[in-house]
Amino acid sequence: TDGIANVALSVKRGSKLFFAKLFSNPWHIEQLNLQAIIKLQTEGWQLSLTQLLLANKDLAVDSNATLLFSNNSSPHLDLEGRILRFDASQLAIYLPRRVMPPPAVTWLDHSILGGKLNNGTIKFHGQLSDFPFDHGEGIFEVNTSITGGELNYDSDWPVIHDLVANLLFRGRSME
């Protein structure tokens, strides 16, 4: 039979999260609310996050997700989330740089100087080993808008100030 565990977690200021396989630095936490259901099934584990609210001085995100740990394949993630707010000047902390091409990380580190993102959405559907889904094996999408943006696109160009734009990241591309 299936085993079930319900977990509720609330963390306040002063905590840190560190995902060493993805990120270079820990994330400082001011608020973390998590509600999860863990099921052990014959085909593997299922972790359902029915609520995940993460907030600190740089960002606030709210999401739900299901992560399937199969006995025979890479974990599969279904995630839908909202970006409530994000300070783009702090992007370097939140880039999954351990799985990104170094030239992309370098460009983002030097080019995105500031701005505020509000009311965005995040979608991730697929096996983690297939990310960034170059062959359509899954979906990775961040759709948001930026205000007050500062972009240093190229060292030979002037810095763009007070940028207002809609941004769509899909897989490896940005529109």
CSV table of C-alpha atoms in Angstrom, one decimal:
chain,number,residue,atom,x,y,z
A,1,THR,CA,0.0,0.0,0.0
A,2,ASP,CA,1.0,3.6,-0.4
A,3,GLY,CA,2.6,5.4,2.6
A,4,ILE,CA,1.6,9.0,3.3
A,5,ALA,CA,3.1,11.8,5.4
A,6,ASN,CA,1.9,15.3,5.7
A,7,VAL,CA,4.5,18.0,6.5
A,8,ALA,CA,4.0,21.7,7.4
A,9,LEU,CA,7.0,23.9,7.9
A,10,SER,CA,7.2,27.6,8.7
A,11,VAL,CA,10.6,29.3,8.9
A,12,LYS,CA,11.3,32.8,9.9
A,13,ARG,CA,14.1,35.3,9.5
A,14,GLY,CA,17.7,34.2,9.7
A,15,SER,CA,17.6,30.9,8.0
A,16,LYS,CA,19.4,29.8,4.8
A,17,LEU,CA,18.6,27.4,1.9
A,18,PHE,CA,21.5,26.0,-0.1
A,19,PHE,CA,21.1,23.9,-3.2
A,20,ALA,CA,24.7,23.1,-3.9
A,21,LYS,CA,24.1,21.2,-7.2
A,22,LEU,CA,22.4,24.3,-8.8
A,23,PHE,CA,23.5,27.5,-7.0
A,24,SER,CA,26.8,28.9,-5.8
A,25,ASN,CA,25.5,30.7,-2.8
A,26,PRO,CA,22.9,30.0,-0.1
A,27,TRP,CA,19.6,31.9,-0.2
A,28,HIS,CA,18.8,34.0,2.9
A,29,ILE,CA,15.3,33.4,4.1
A,30,GLU,CA,13.0,35.9,5.9
A,31,GLN,CA,9.9,33.7,5.4
A,32,LEU,CA,9.3,30.2,4.2
A,33,ASN,CA,6.0,28.5,4.4
A,34,LEU,CA,5.7,25.0,3.1
A,35,GLN,CA,3.0,22.4,3.1
A,36,ALA,CA,3.8,19.0,1.6
A,37,ILE,CA,2.4,15.6,1.1
A,38,ILE,CA,4.8,12.7,0.7
A,39,LYS,CA,3.6,9.4,-0.8
A,40,LEU,CA,5.5,6.2,-1.2
A,41,GLN,CA,4.1,4.3,-4.2
A,42,THR,CA,5.2,1.1,-5.9
A,43,GLU,CA,6.8,3.1,-8.7
A,44,GLY,CA,8.6,5.5,-6.4
A,45,TRP,CA,8.2,8.6,-4.2
A,46,GLN,CA,5.9,11.5,-4.8
A,47,LEU,CA,6.4,14.9,-3.1
A,48,SER,CA,3.5,17.3,-3.5
A,49,LEU,CA,4.1,20.8,-2.4
A,50,THR,CA,0.6,22.2,-2.0
A,51,GLN,CA,2.0,25.6,-0.8
A,52,LEU,CA,5.5,27.0,-1.1
A,53,LEU,CA,5.9,30.7,-0.2
A,54,LEU,CA,9.5,31.9,-0.1
A,55,ALA,CA,10.4,35.5,0.7
A,56,ASN,CA,13.5,37.6,1.5
A,57,LYS,CA,14.7,41.2,0.8
A,58,ASP,CA,15.3,40.3,-2.9
A,59,LEU,CA,12.3,38.2,-3.8
A,60,ALA,CA,8.9,36.8,-3.0
A,61,VAL,CA,7.6,33.7,-4.8
A,62,ASP,CA,4.5,31.5,-4.3
A,63,SER,CA,4.2,28.1,-6.0
A,64,ASN,CA,3.0,24.6,-5.9
A,65,ALA,CA,4.7,21.6,-7.3
A,66,THR,CA,4.8,17.8,-7.6
A,67,LEU,CA,8.1,16.0,-7.7
A,68,LEU,CA,8.1,12.3,-8.7
A,69,PHE,CA,11.1,10.2,-7.8
A,70,SER,CA,10.8,7.1,-10.0
A,71,ASN,CA,12.7,3.9,-9.4
A,72,ASN,CA,13.9,3.9,-13.0
A,73,SER,CA,14.4,7.5,-14.2
A,74,SER,CA,15.4,11.1,-13.4
A,75,PRO,CA,13.0,12.9,-11.1
A,76,HIS,CA,10.0,14.6,-12.8
A,77,LEU,CA,9.0,18.1,-11.7
A,78,ASP,CA,5.6,19.8,-12.3
A,79,LEU,CA,5.8,23.3,-10.9
A,80,GLU,CA,3.5,26.4,-11.3
A,81,GLY,CA,4.5,29.5,-9.5
A,82,ARG,CA,4.1,33.3,-9.2
A,83,ILE,CA,6.8,35.9,-8.9
A,84,LEU,CA,5.3,38.4,-6.5
A,85,ARG,CA,8.4,40.6,-6.5
A,86,PHE,CA,12.1,40.3,-7.5
A,87,ASP,CA,15.0,42.7,-7.4
A,88,ALA,CA,16.9,42.1,-10.6
A,89,SER,CA,20.1,43.6,-9.2
A,90,GLN,CA,20.4,40.4,-7.1
A,91,LEU,CA,20.0,38.0,-10.1
A,92,ALA,CA,23.5,36.5,-9.7
A,93,ILE,CA,22.5,34.9,-6.4
A,94,TYR,CA,19.5,33.1,-7.9
A,95,LEU,CA,20.9,31.8,-11.2
A,96,PRO,CA,21.3,28.1,-11.4
A,97,ARG,CA,24.9,28.7,-12.6
A,98,ARG,CA,26.0,25.1,-12.0
A,99,VAL,CA,23.8,24.0,-14.9
A,100,MET,CA,24.0,27.1,-17.1
A,101,PRO,CA,26.6,27.7,-19.9
A,102,PRO,CA,29.4,29.8,-18.5
A,103,PRO,CA,29.1,32.5,-21.2
A,104,ALA,CA,25.4,33.0,-20.4
A,105,VAL,CA,26.2,33.3,-16.7
A,106,THR,CA,29.0,35.9,-17.4
A,107,TRP,CA,26.7,37.9,-19.7
A,108,LEU,CA,23.9,37.9,-17.1
A,109,ASP,CA,26.2,38.8,-14.3
A,110,HIS,CA,27.6,41.8,-16.1
A,111,SER,CA,24.5,42.9,-18.1
A,112,ILE,CA,21.5,42.9,-15.7
A,113,LEU,CA,22.2,45.8,-13.4
A,114,GLY,CA,18.8,46.5,-11.8
A,115,GLY,CA,15.1,46.6,-12.0
A,116,LYS,CA,12.0,45.3,-10.4
A,117,LEU,CA,10.0,42.3,-11.6
A,118,ASN,CA,6.4,41.9,-10.4
A,119,ASN,CA,3.5,39.6,-11.1
A,120,GLY,CA,5.3,37.0,-13.1
A,121,THR,CA,4.7,33.3,-13.6
A,122,ILE,CA,7.0,30.3,-13.6
A,123,LYS,CA,6.3,26.9,-15.2
A,124,PHE,CA,8.5,23.8,-15.2
A,125,HIS,CA,7.2,20.5,-16.4
A,126,GLY,CA,9.5,17.7,-17.2
A,127,GLN,CA,12.3,15.4,-16.0
A,128,LEU,CA,15.1,17.3,-14.3
A,129,SER,CA,17.8,15.5,-16.4
A,130,ASP,CA,16.2,16.8,-19.6
A,131,PHE,CA,16.4,20.5,-18.6
A,132,PRO,CA,16.6,22.9,-20.4
A,133,PHE,CA,14.4,20.9,-22.8
A,134,ASP,CA,16.3,21.6,-26.0
A,135,HIS,CA,14.3,18.9,-27.9
A,136,GLY,CA,10.8,19.7,-26.5
A,137,GLU,CA,10.9,17.1,-23.7
A,138,GLY,CA,9.4,19.5,-21.2
A,139,ILE,CA,8.5,23.1,-20.5
A,140,PHE,CA,10.5,25.8,-18.7
A,141,GLU,CA,8.9,29.2,-18.9
A,142,VAL,CA,9.2,32.5,-16.9
A,143,ASN,CA,6.9,35.2,-18.0
A,144,THR,CA,7.1,38.6,-16.2
A,145,SER,CA,7.5,42.3,-16.6
A,146,ILE,CA,10.3,44.6,-15.5
A,147,THR,CA,10.2,48.2,-14.5
A,148,GLY,CA,13.1,50.5,-13.7
A,149,GLY,CA,15.4,48.1,-15.5
A,150,GLU,CA,19.1,48.8,-16.1
A,151,LEU,CA,20.8,46.8,-18.9
A,152,ASN,CA,24.4,46.9,-19.9
A,153,TYR,CA,23.9,44.9,-23.1
A,154,ASP,CA,27.4,45.3,-24.5
A,155,SER,CA,30.5,47.2,-23.2
A,156,ASP,CA,30.5,49.2,-26.5
A,157,TRP,CA,26.9,50.4,-25.9
A,158,PRO,CA,25.6,52.9,-23.4
A,159,VAL,CA,23.8,51.4,-20.4
A,160,ILE,CA,20.0,51.4,-20.8
A,161,HIS,CA,18.2,53.0,-17.8
A,162,ASP,CA,14.5,53.0,-16.8
A,163,LEU,CA,13.8,50.0,-19.0
A,164,VAL,CA,10.2,48.8,-19.0
A,165,ALA,CA,9.6,45.5,-20.8
A,166,ASN,CA,7.7,42.2,-20.8
A,167,LEU,CA,10.1,39.3,-20.6
A,168,LEU,CA,9.5,35.7,-21.7
A,169,PHE,CA,12.1,33.1,-21.0
A,170,ARG,CA,11.3,29.8,-22.7
A,171,GLY,CA,13.9,27.0,-22.5
A,172,ARG,CA,17.2,28.7,-23.3
A,173,SER,CA,15.7,31.6,-25.1
A,174,MET,CA,14.5,35.1,-24.0
A,175,GLU,CA,11.9,37.2,-25.9
